[in-house]
């Protein structure tokens, strides 16, 4: 199996074979070890780059609506195109595919298409008229041996991550196909029944020495090769042994058994990688809503929320001494001058959006978050990890938020513990809720060191210890700010838990 | 190859069109360059303009096919591989454009009877594809150590139907605008060949347009406005690619 373009000395060739007889490989692997596998999903759905050691393969899946084959009217089609680009190897010439390219294309084709791994009946739109035609293009970027296995994996990963636009049949005559753009309806994936994994062995000597996943140099000196396409259920989809040194049947059986085991572990790896990609994809979709961020930015111009709270304060602060009530009002006015007014108004904004059904978010999840307003220096782990931030926080509607604010201030001002909270301040069921919240926030405060940041982020990890606050020492304005922050913190905690 | 002497007044101020990714009209997308990714290729580079990514590989100087070789200089072969589908006329056209631009910077006379192959693989196309590919090819040539007399910097820009010029269009923007154009400017601080003039007719060589490819029809004034805007942007692109290459080279020297 000589390889044009790679010139190896006789010494090197003999060394490789001699080493394999001793079950040593030149790159340090054991005979039945795969090289390091990296599956990278690119930005577009259905594009995957697989790196097996130094071999790199790019697979791209594209779908198109076409007419079906006349004898298969209600089935879509899957076609695999392998182009040996001259990028991968100086020996690859542009133009006519070499026999290696043809062989590779056929092995993958048989493994994927003829084993019916991809369900083609689900690709039918209008029987006999329109079907989806799926095309897989495999580009060899770097040839460092065992292109078949890498290309097969790339094709599988690409098919698993590909999403075709959803289409419905409608119109007056029921014959019109409407293709929905991805913004309107979520594109749908292909139905894949099983994953045929290609496992390649190289033979040396008289065929009695085999290695798995030969690299370029081993391919240069090998006597023969066998590729077994098998899935994790142990079903053999294809076997290809094209010429080369004769191998005994028992050796072939041994290879089959090893291939079955390798296919299982490879399937696991592939599924895990696809899963991680799916999660990232979903997260990206959630984060991609600039609407909410714009609202937060413009909320500072909205005077109403501040006014609303002011009014509430006047009403419910009966039990608090009149002086303090006045101070509270003044405090609010001070706040509206300072940056934290923006925080306050955004709080209510966020609360409102949380409780409303988010029609702005296009009917998606409850929390349609925009870009995180938290910078890189904000550590999120303390927020997520501490018990105060877990499920003890309940969703509060805007009224409850206001009441919570009141209660929080009362706690801070008078050092009132949650049990001693006057029942006139808050209603019974809400009291329990709020006391839990305050307790949670207090627990948090005592656990973590204060991360005071004076910037005007709408939600920030700013929480001084509850015990540190002594109402006699600090000015009312400062206290206002702090209670504001306590309030914000609890919301931040809630927001964090919902967005996870 | 287009050399144009442009006499323009002050660049017209750009109106900020409402772009989907929030950029202003004169803002480029974030650029990224990584070199030396492939093992078989003599030089390789990936150039990304946010979502548009092109991988370029260079082999050479290597023996040329008998019928193509030139006894006086190296021949340059360019292969453009689309992401999906068969190679059609767009790919052939792009190959010619890239080859002619590269012929300007590669010192082909140093390697007669050889071939220098540049292979471009489109990884993702989100607008400004030709500019991205040109930048990638130039970086791959540097990675391969091919002797060059300067670098290239390519930028593209579009013109809206009401005459506003905006830089670095994305694919949807390219489809919606009236016309878009890709420019390639030489980026040369010191010429490797001192005999070559540092300026042409009083204008520094770096201001000359090496390549200009337009799609769609635009007015003459709009074209000149595009040239002005792209020139300024190309200076930034050139700065970025130089500093990126210098950094990685410095790393190499320390590493080995």
XYZ file of C-alpha atoms in Angstrom:
756
model
C 0.000 0.000 0.000
C 2.486 2.608 -1.054
C 1.567 6.182 -0.687
C 2.758 8.665 -3.225
C 4.189 11.756 -1.613
C 5.404 10.124 1.584
C 8.977 8.988 1.282
C 10.185 6.703 4.031
C 13.575 5.065 4.281
C 13.863 1.283 4.341
C 15.180 1.470 7.884
C 12.142 3.299 9.059
C 9.810 0.848 7.379
C 11.540 -2.166 8.837
C 11.573 -0.578 12.246
C 7.850 -0.055 12.251
C 7.139 -3.664 11.300
C 9.645 -5.034 13.790
C 8.135 -2.949 16.552
C 4.646 -4.163 15.757
C 5.831 -7.756 16.039
C 6.744 -6.841 19.605
C 3.322 -5.197 20.071
C 4.859 -1.725 20.111
C 3.747 1.120 17.920
C 5.809 4.099 16.887
C 3.461 6.608 18.482
C 3.377 4.734 21.772
C -0.092 3.248 21.456
C -1.005 -0.340 22.205
C -2.054 -2.346 19.148
C -5.776 -1.895 19.714
C -5.899 1.708 20.802
C -7.575 4.506 18.933
C -5.829 7.841 18.631
C -7.184 10.853 20.465
C -10.607 11.746 19.101
C -11.984 15.271 18.995
C -15.411 16.058 17.613
C -15.986 19.732 16.964
C -19.426 20.961 15.985
C -19.247 24.069 13.863
C -21.610 27.027 13.979
C -23.950 25.804 11.294
C -26.114 22.778 12.011
C -24.813 19.735 10.239
C -21.165 20.808 9.978
C -18.721 18.786 12.003
C -14.949 18.573 12.070
C -13.485 15.348 13.437
C -9.881 15.011 14.462
C -8.537 11.474 14.940
C -4.955 11.991 16.021
C -3.642 14.262 13.299
C -6.166 13.218 10.696
C -8.772 15.905 10.147
C -12.029 15.472 8.284
C -14.848 17.958 7.729
C -18.363 16.729 7.017
C -21.178 18.999 5.872
C -24.805 17.948 5.563
C -27.230 19.823 3.387
C -30.844 19.150 2.562
C -32.799 19.980 -0.521
C -36.320 19.307 -1.716
C -36.283 17.268 -4.914
C -38.287 14.727 -6.819
C -37.976 11.184 -5.584
C -36.756 8.217 -7.582
C -39.652 6.805 -9.602
C -39.512 3.402 -7.923
C -39.213 4.857 -4.418
C -41.913 7.454 -4.424
C -42.297 7.896 -0.717
C -38.681 7.819 0.337
C -36.177 10.586 0.528
C -32.586 10.033 -0.465
C -29.222 10.197 1.196
C -26.082 10.711 -0.881
C -22.497 10.794 0.312
C -19.835 12.663 -1.605
C -16.211 12.341 -0.656
C -13.830 14.737 -2.301
C -10.209 14.173 -1.652
C -9.169 17.779 -1.622
C -5.500 18.363 -2.410
C -5.358 20.048 0.980
C -5.222 16.763 2.808
C -2.287 15.234 1.030
C 0.094 16.412 -1.660
C -0.650 13.201 -3.525
C -4.319 14.048 -3.934
C -4.853 15.599 -7.299
C -7.818 17.840 -7.994
C -10.157 16.408 -10.569
C -10.901 12.738 -10.977
C -11.267 10.928 -7.660
C -8.486 8.411 -7.042
C -9.330 4.792 -6.254
C -8.725 5.479 -2.592
C -11.359 8.183 -2.685
C -13.821 5.939 -4.444
C -13.221 3.118 -1.983
C -13.725 5.401 0.998
C -16.902 6.789 -0.450
C -18.273 3.319 -1.033
C -17.455 2.035 2.441
C -19.215 4.942 4.120
C -22.078 4.731 1.680
C -22.666 1.075 2.373
C -22.356 1.499 6.080
C -24.724 4.451 6.315
C -27.130 4.244 3.448
C -27.530 0.588 2.703
C -27.836 -0.330 6.347
C -30.751 2.097 6.510
C -29.294 3.936 9.451
C -30.998 7.136 8.341
C -34.746 6.833 8.022
C -35.622 7.866 4.509
C -39.377 7.452 4.725
C -39.609 10.317 7.170
C -38.003 12.496 4.525
C -41.026 12.253 2.289
C -43.162 15.378 1.982
C -45.542 14.597 -0.852
C -45.540 11.017 -1.973
C -44.282 10.699 -5.501
C -43.743 14.435 -5.861
C -41.416 15.977 -3.302
C -38.974 14.496 -0.886
C -35.988 15.693 1.067
C -32.700 14.804 -0.497
C -29.895 14.806 2.059
C -26.372 15.304 0.836
C -23.264 14.664 2.929
C -20.032 16.223 1.695
C -16.876 14.885 3.259
C -13.734 16.988 2.890
C -10.380 15.558 3.863
C -8.440 18.377 5.466
C -5.435 16.463 6.728
C -4.527 12.871 5.920
C -2.532 11.242 8.669
C -3.876 7.764 8.261
C -7.172 5.932 8.671
C -9.367 8.314 6.776
C -12.265 5.850 6.709
C -12.910 5.805 10.422
C -12.555 9.547 10.789
C -14.727 10.288 7.768
C -17.411 7.878 8.921
C -17.522 9.475 12.358
C -17.663 12.926 10.859
C -20.536 11.916 8.617
C -22.430 10.408 11.566
C -21.880 13.409 13.792
C -22.938 15.752 11.020
C -26.118 13.764 10.379
C -26.908 13.752 14.077
C -26.493 17.501 14.392
C -28.189 18.436 11.124
C -31.553 20.183 11.323
C -33.780 20.522 8.305
C -36.429 23.236 8.106
C -39.869 22.032 9.019
C -42.337 22.014 6.181
C -46.031 21.459 5.995
C -48.314 20.648 3.143
C -51.087 23.111 2.598
C -52.489 25.496 0.112
C -55.797 25.331 -1.734
C -55.208 22.007 -3.379
C -53.315 20.509 -0.498
C -50.359 20.133 -2.786
C -48.384 23.212 -1.842
C -45.340 22.813 0.315
C -44.640 25.538 2.810
C -41.111 25.558 4.144
C -40.961 27.295 7.506
C -37.884 29.395 8.172
C -35.996 28.530 11.354
C -37.155 31.711 13.119
C -40.767 30.700 12.747
C -40.567 27.008 13.495
C -37.777 25.079 15.067
C -35.946 23.005 12.435
C -36.236 19.286 12.964
C -33.523 16.651 13.062
C -33.185 13.457 11.054
C -34.390 10.128 12.359
C -31.388 7.875 12.775
C -32.048 4.305 13.781
C -28.565 3.181 14.629
C -25.002 4.396 14.371
C -22.746 2.295 12.152
C -19.166 2.837 13.295
C -16.303 1.983 10.951
C -13.348 0.247 12.591
C -10.213 -0.301 10.548
C -7.409 -2.760 11.210
C -4.077 -2.993 9.409
C -2.242 -6.283 8.890
C 1.479 -6.796 9.055
C 3.799 -9.683 8.456
C 1.844 -12.676 7.224
C -1.388 -11.240 8.451
C -0.917 -12.478 11.970
C -0.217 -9.045 13.436
C -3.029 -6.539 13.493
C -3.248 -3.006 14.737
C -6.259 -0.785 15.076
C -6.426 2.697 13.585
C -3.190 2.760 11.572
C -1.543 6.139 11.196
C 0.058 7.339 7.976
C 3.399 5.651 8.455
C 1.839 2.368 9.468
C -0.393 2.501 6.403
C 2.692 2.891 4.270
C 4.160 -0.393 5.472
C 1.060 -2.466 6.126
C 0.410 -5.643 4.210
C -3.358 -5.373 4.103
C -6.331 -3.713 5.713
C -9.850 -4.555 6.796
C -12.650 -2.144 7.648
C -15.589 -3.394 9.671
C -18.667 -1.202 9.964
C -20.577 -2.328 13.015
C -23.062 -0.721 15.372
C -23.301 -0.847 19.142
C -25.856 -3.676 19.012
C -23.213 -5.844 17.390
C -24.837 -5.821 13.963
C -22.329 -5.854 11.158
C -23.294 -3.316 8.525
C -20.344 -3.771 6.157
C -16.994 -5.501 5.912
C -14.385 -4.364 3.441
C -11.178 -6.195 2.849
C -9.917 -5.139 -0.544
C -6.913 -7.222 -1.459
C -3.695 -7.233 0.467
C -2.163 -10.076 2.424
C -4.299 -13.156 3.134
C -5.598 -13.406 6.677
C -6.888 -16.515 8.435
C -10.543 -16.688 9.385
C -9.786 -16.831 13.099
C -7.853 -13.580 12.869
C -10.795 -11.965 11.114
C -13.128 -13.202 13.864
C -10.810 -11.725 16.450
C -10.921 -8.403 14.677
C -14.706 -8.578 14.577
C -14.917 -9.067 18.300
C -12.595 -6.179 18.973
C -14.505 -4.039 16.520
C -17.768 -4.761 18.327
C -16.283 -3.557 21.611
C -14.744 -0.470 20.015
C -17.985 0.400 18.290
C -19.789 0.461 21.613
C -17.323 2.832 23.238
C -17.193 5.006 20.131
C -20.994 5.231 20.060
C -20.951 6.376 23.672
C -18.383 9.048 22.926
C -20.313 10.231 19.914
C -23.622 10.394 21.748
C -22.058 12.294 24.609
C -20.493 14.821 22.279
C -23.811 15.326 20.485
C -25.572 15.786 23.799
C -23.146 18.461 24.931
C -23.586 20.192 21.606
C -27.375 20.070 21.961
C -27.228 21.693 25.371
C -24.960 24.426 24.085
C -27.249 24.985 21.149
C -30.269 25.325 23.384
C -28.424 27.752 25.639
C -27.380 29.832 22.695
C -30.984 30.070 21.562
C -32.071 31.282 24.979
C -29.342 33.861 25.215
C -29.997 35.196 21.784
C -32.731 37.619 22.814
C -31.588 41.206 22.757
C -35.142 42.416 23.480
C -34.949 41.966 27.203
C -31.579 43.641 27.439
C -32.907 46.693 25.633
C -35.746 46.930 28.055
C -33.391 46.835 30.965
C -31.323 49.570 29.436
C -34.227 51.865 28.821
C -35.934 51.151 32.113
C -34.093 53.970 33.824
C -36.211 56.386 31.902
C -39.364 54.877 33.298
C -40.473 56.804 36.345
C -43.469 54.744 37.237
C -41.926 51.866 39.114
C -40.209 54.215 41.508
C -43.353 56.100 42.124
C -45.265 52.949 42.785
C -42.903 51.896 45.490
C -42.996 55.309 47.056
C -46.723 55.151 47.417
C -46.596 51.699 48.940
C -44.026 52.835 51.420
C -46.214 55.600 52.665
C -49.088 53.306 53.280
C -47.403 50.458 54.981
C -44.917 52.284 57.105
C -47.499 53.102 59.730
C -45.813 51.054 62.361
C -42.461 52.510 61.650
C -41.801 55.803 63.351
C -42.819 58.764 61.266
C -39.279 60.074 61.192
C -38.066 56.905 59.653
C -40.888 56.913 57.179
C -39.907 60.343 56.055
C -36.336 59.276 55.827
C -37.414 56.392 53.694
C -39.084 58.715 51.287
C -36.098 60.954 51.206
C -33.995 57.916 50.752
C -35.966 56.980 47.698
C -35.506 60.389 46.259
C -31.796 60.176 46.908
C -31.793 56.875 45.178
C -33.531 58.216 42.156
C -30.632 60.600 41.761
C -28.021 57.938 42.130
C -27.269 55.059 39.874
C -29.114 52.586 41.971
C -32.371 54.067 40.786
C -31.712 52.266 37.595
C -31.263 49.115 39.551
C -34.526 49.601 41.340
C -36.546 50.205 38.249
C -34.947 47.327 36.479
C -35.851 45.124 39.390
C -39.487 45.739 38.855
C -39.031 45.446 35.125
C -37.405 42.100 35.513
C -40.002 40.988 37.998
C -42.767 41.968 35.651
C -41.215 40.207 32.761
C -40.689 37.139 34.836
C -44.286 36.873 35.794
C -45.767 37.873 32.447
C -46.082 35.310 29.763
C -43.193 36.415 27.575
C -44.793 37.147 24.269
C -41.760 39.272 23.431
C -39.586 36.235 23.723
C -41.491 34.627 20.932
C -43.259 32.128 23.101
C -40.124 30.574 24.490
C -39.122 29.806 28.057
C -40.224 31.755 31.044
C -36.869 33.401 31.364
C -35.837 34.949 28.081
C -32.528 36.353 29.137
C -30.492 38.771 27.167
C -26.764 39.037 27.220
C -25.454 38.788 30.731
C -24.863 42.246 32.133
C -22.340 40.809 34.537
C -18.751 41.319 33.571
C -15.987 38.739 33.627
C -14.859 39.629 37.135
C -18.124 38.469 38.619
C -17.827 34.990 39.996
C -21.040 33.123 39.578
C -20.097 29.979 41.493
C -20.655 31.417 44.985
C -24.047 32.527 43.840
C -24.985 29.166 42.525
C -23.477 27.002 45.161
C -24.637 28.353 48.470
C -27.797 27.000 50.048
C -29.321 30.448 50.079
C -29.610 30.398 46.339
C -31.206 27.046 45.850
C -34.817 26.167 45.581
C -35.756 27.944 48.770
C -36.352 31.032 46.723
C -39.840 31.341 45.356
C -41.101 33.423 42.505
C -42.457 36.703 43.777
C -44.851 38.828 41.878
C -44.449 42.585 41.890
C -46.701 43.166 44.899
C -44.833 40.620 46.875
C -41.609 42.256 45.830
C -42.761 45.536 47.184
C -43.828 43.963 50.422
C -40.569 42.143 50.588
C -38.783 45.401 50.167
C -40.711 46.878 53.015
C -40.044 43.927 55.200
C -36.388 43.909 54.323
C -36.012 47.503 55.255
C -37.792 46.879 58.507
C -35.444 44.040 59.263
C -32.410 46.076 58.468
C -33.568 49.125 60.258
C -34.713 47.657 63.485
C -32.612 44.511 63.457
C -35.928 42.732 63.544
C -35.605 39.020 63.147
C -38.011 37.276 60.867
C -40.005 35.834 63.735
C -40.603 39.187 65.297
C -41.874 40.736 62.084
C -45.069 42.543 62.750
C -48.018 40.964 61.105
C -49.296 44.370 60.107
C -46.454 44.831 57.712
C -47.139 41.838 55.620
C -49.901 39.398 55.032
C -49.705 35.943 56.577
C -48.787 33.701 53.656
C -46.481 36.295 52.285
C -44.814 36.646 55.641
C -43.673 33.086 55.582
C -42.446 33.491 52.080
C -40.605 36.659 52.799
C -39.112 35.446 56.006
C -37.722 32.507 54.150
C -36.279 34.827 51.589
C -34.688 37.042 54.143
C -33.351 34.079 55.997
C -31.922 32.741 52.787
C -30.397 36.048 51.927
C -29.003 36.379 55.403
C -27.519 32.921 55.272
C -25.913 33.852 52.039
C -24.655 37.086 53.397
C -23.003 35.424 56.324
C -21.441 32.782 54.199
C -19.782 34.803 51.568
C -17.459 37.688 51.820
C -18.944 40.927 50.735
C -18.363 41.640 47.120
C -19.129 45.257 47.018
C -19.042 46.758 43.632
C -20.216 50.235 43.129
C -21.034 49.987 39.480
C -24.591 50.340 38.351
C -25.255 46.899 36.993
C -28.910 46.008 37.224
C -28.193 42.757 39.042
C -24.973 42.478 40.874
C -23.488 40.399 43.651
C -23.470 43.206 46.144
C -24.307 42.193 49.552
C -22.931 43.466 52.797
C -23.392 41.321 55.840
C -26.707 41.803 57.546
C -25.005 41.852 60.909
C -22.642 44.563 59.800
C -25.370 47.015 59.267
C -25.992 49.165 62.258
C -28.699 51.620 61.592
C -27.367 54.129 64.064
C -23.999 54.460 62.373
C -24.903 54.600 58.767
C -26.810 57.310 57.066
C -30.261 56.566 55.946
C -29.330 56.907 52.357
C -26.614 54.324 52.711
C -28.994 52.043 54.488
C -31.478 52.493 51.719
C -28.856 51.454 49.256
C -28.021 48.443 51.299
C -31.547 47.286 51.722
C -31.985 47.802 48.063
C -29.072 45.555 47.518
C -30.407 42.888 49.831
C -33.583 42.972 47.873
C -31.714 42.796 44.613
C -29.648 39.984 45.834
C -32.609 37.796 46.523
C -33.908 38.494 43.074
C -30.530 37.790 41.590
C -30.524 34.468 43.307
C -33.907 33.632 41.930
C -32.955 34.777 38.467
C -29.842 32.652 38.554
C -31.727 29.547 39.559
C -34.309 29.940 36.851
C -31.796 30.532 34.150
C -29.862 27.359 34.970
C -5.523 43.135 -11.610
C -6.759 46.675 -11.217
C -4.544 49.642 -10.462
C -6.527 52.788 -9.985
C -5.451 56.275 -9.112
C -8.250 57.672 -7.055
C -8.719 61.364 -6.386
C -11.412 61.772 -3.796
C -12.322 64.463 -1.370
C -12.954 63.747 2.279
C -14.701 60.426 2.840
C -18.434 61.009 3.116
C -19.749 60.438 6.604
C -21.493 57.093 6.995
C -25.014 56.919 8.184
C -25.445 54.202 10.742
C -27.760 51.681 9.171
C -29.601 49.332 11.505
C -27.546 46.199 11.267
C -28.735 42.905 12.653
C -25.675 42.329 14.795
C -25.662 45.876 16.103
C -22.540 47.018 14.286
C -22.181 50.487 12.882
C -21.623 51.000 9.184
C -17.887 51.307 9.577
C -17.343 48.424 11.952
C -15.728 45.145 11.026
C -16.645 41.870 12.602
C -14.200 40.401 15.109
C -11.264 38.826 13.278
C -9.367 35.741 14.271
C -6.366 34.043 12.728
C -4.726 30.766 13.618
C -1.830 29.237 11.741
C -0.156 25.895 11.475
C -3.148 23.649 12.050
C -2.505 20.981 9.443
C 0.341 18.495 9.544
C 0.656 17.451 5.909
C 0.393 20.901 4.395
C 3.520 23.027 4.331
C 1.576 25.980 5.579
C -1.986 26.441 6.773
C -4.113 29.150 8.277
C -7.710 29.694 9.323
C -9.112 33.189 9.008
C -12.457 33.974 10.609
C -14.580 37.068 10.393
C -16.974 36.044 13.128
C -19.040 33.409 11.304
C -17.286 33.391 7.959
C -14.369 30.984 8.157
C -11.944 29.861 5.469
C -9.150 27.332 5.917
C -6.204 27.800 3.559
C -3.426 25.284 2.966
C -0.252 25.837 0.985
C 2.038 23.275 -0.583
C 5.178 24.432 -2.224
C 7.450 24.973 -3.844
C 6.919 21.470 -5.179
C 7.581 19.910 -8.568
C 5.100 21.087 -11.142
C 3.351 18.927 -13.697
C 5.386 18.720 -16.891
C 3.016 20.606 -19.118
C 2.440 23.376 -16.633
C 5.922 24.127 -15.424
C 7.602 27.362 -16.302
C 11.365 27.503 -16.609
C 11.529 31.072 -15.360
C 9.196 31.181 -12.422
C 7.055 29.150 -10.079
C 3.476 28.611 -11.120
C 0.699 29.275 -8.688
C -2.247 26.902 -8.488
C -5.327 27.776 -6.534
C -8.066 25.323 -5.646
C -11.274 26.653 -4.122
C -13.445 24.079 -2.398
C -16.992 25.078 -1.627
C -18.525 23.893 1.582
C -21.086 21.727 -0.116
C -21.851 20.695 -3.631
C -19.860 20.376 -6.800
C -17.421 23.021 -7.950
C -19.055 25.324 -10.409
C -18.310 28.567 -12.160
C -18.296 30.612 -8.951
C -15.459 28.499 -7.634
C -13.510 28.736 -10.888
C -13.927 32.497 -10.938
C -12.789 32.813 -7.335
C -9.742 30.659 -8.076
C -8.692 32.997 -10.871
C -9.148 36.101 -8.739
C -7.147 34.675 -5.855
C -4.401 33.416 -8.137
C -3.953 36.738 -9.846
C -3.795 38.568 -6.537
C -1.256 36.158 -5.128
C 0.896 36.459 -8.236
C 1.519 40.031 -7.193
C 3.037 39.201 -3.834
C 4.780 35.864 -4.327
C 8.369 36.130 -5.540
C 7.928 33.464 -8.159
C 11.236 34.108 -9.865
C 13.039 32.592 -6.904
C 11.678 29.101 -7.592
C 11.563 28.273 -11.276
C 10.136 24.965 -12.464
C 8.087 24.528 -9.353
C 4.484 24.914 -8.344
C 3.016 26.604 -5.319
C -0.482 25.309 -4.545
C -2.943 27.186 -2.448
C -6.046 25.253 -1.422
C -8.948 27.122 0.104
C -11.713 25.302 1.957
C -14.831 27.235 2.868
C -15.746 26.171 6.374
C -18.626 28.594 6.749
C -19.956 31.369 4.569
C -21.596 34.343 6.238
C -20.674 37.097 3.803
C -17.344 38.682 2.772
C -16.185 35.265 1.642
C -13.673 36.399 -0.959
C -11.993 38.831 1.418
C -11.808 36.192 4.119
C -10.294 33.673 1.709
C -7.715 36.163 0.484
C -6.610 36.941 4.016
C -6.427 33.258 4.845
C -4.370 32.519 1.737
C -1.896 35.249 2.582
C -1.462 33.993 6.146
C -1.035 30.419 4.922
C 1.700 31.550 2.552
C 3.509 33.164 5.452
C 3.093 29.950 7.434
C 4.602 27.950 4.585
C 7.578 30.258 4.350
C 6.980 31.155 0.722
C 8.997 34.263 -0.101
C 6.701 37.232 -0.471
C 7.309 40.866 -1.283
C 4.550 42.015 0.993
C 1.260 40.921 2.483
C -2.319 41.406 1.431
C -5.262 42.746 3.294
C -8.752 42.273 1.949
C -11.980 43.950 2.991
C -15.412 43.983 1.496
C -18.224 46.444 1.763
C -21.737 46.851 0.484
C -23.896 49.686 -0.793
C -27.519 49.959 0.199
C -30.259 51.028 -2.140
C -30.173 54.561 -0.788
C -26.468 54.892 -1.316
C -25.130 54.140 2.160
C -21.855 52.291 2.352
C -21.303 49.711 5.083
C -18.326 47.490 5.791
C -18.044 43.724 6.087
C -21.512 42.592 5.035
C -22.951 39.382 6.384
C -24.699 36.966 4.057
C -28.209 38.372 4.583
C -26.824 41.882 4.149
C -25.146 40.886 0.897
C -28.382 39.507 -0.419
C -30.369 42.593 0.482
C -28.026 45.375 -0.556
C -27.800 46.909 -3.993
C -24.204 45.917 -4.636
C -21.146 44.765 -2.757
C -17.482 44.875 -3.568
C -14.377 43.112 -2.284
C -11.071 44.928 -2.313
C -7.575 43.622 -1.863
C -4.862 46.092 -0.955
C -1.175 45.353 -0.720
C 0.144 45.663 2.783
C 3.788 46.402 2.678
C 5.925 48.127 5.251
C 9.323 47.401 3.853
C 9.684 45.882 0.466
C 11.712 42.717 0.277
C 12.850 43.925 -3.090
C 14.262 47.449 -2.597
C 14.202 48.165 -6.309
C 10.430 48.137 -6.302
C 9.049 51.639 -5.923
C 7.629 52.640 -2.586
C 5.064 54.772 -4.275
C 3.382 55.074 -7.595
C 2.750 58.571 -8.937
C 3.221 60.061 -5.504
C 0.760 57.743 -3.828
C 2.113 55.033 -1.499
C 1.817 51.541 -2.928
C -0.354 50.502 -0.030
C -3.058 52.779 -1.290
C -3.269 51.061 -4.606
C -6.086 48.686 -5.248
C -4.687 45.282 -6.088
C -7.994 43.582 -6.747
C -11.537 44.801 -6.921
C -14.479 42.473 -7.478
C -17.958 43.916 -7.550
C -21.328 42.233 -7.553
C -24.273 44.319 -8.532
C -24.383 47.797 -9.987
C -23.402 50.933 -8.099
C -22.758 54.534 -8.949
C -19.247 55.789 -9.574
C -19.329 58.044 -6.502
C -20.504 55.144 -4.386
C -17.648 53.036 -5.687
C -15.103 55.673 -4.745
C -16.677 55.984 -1.350
C -16.315 52.224 -0.942
C -12.649 52.493 -1.865
C -12.033 55.123 0.789
C -13.821 53.209 3.493
C -12.215 49.905 2.623
C -8.763 51.430 2.540
C -9.106 52.595 6.118
C -10.486 49.247 7.157
C -7.750 47.386 5.283
C -5.158 49.207 7.346
C -6.792 47.765 10.463
C -6.950 44.281 8.951
C -3.305 44.510 7.984
C -2.368 45.618 11.481
C -4.243 42.697 12.988
C -2.751 40.079 10.704
C 0.768 41.370 11.135
C 0.594 41.502 14.891
C -0.988 38.057 15.015
C 1.725 36.567 12.829
C 4.489 38.336 14.721
C 3.169 37.092 18.016
C 3.033 33.493 16.940
C 6.485 33.714 15.425
C 7.882 35.169 18.612
C 6.337 32.292 20.490
C 7.986 29.813 18.162
C 11.384 31.296 18.648
C 11.098 31.187 22.414
C 9.588 27.734 22.343
C 12.286 26.085 20.291
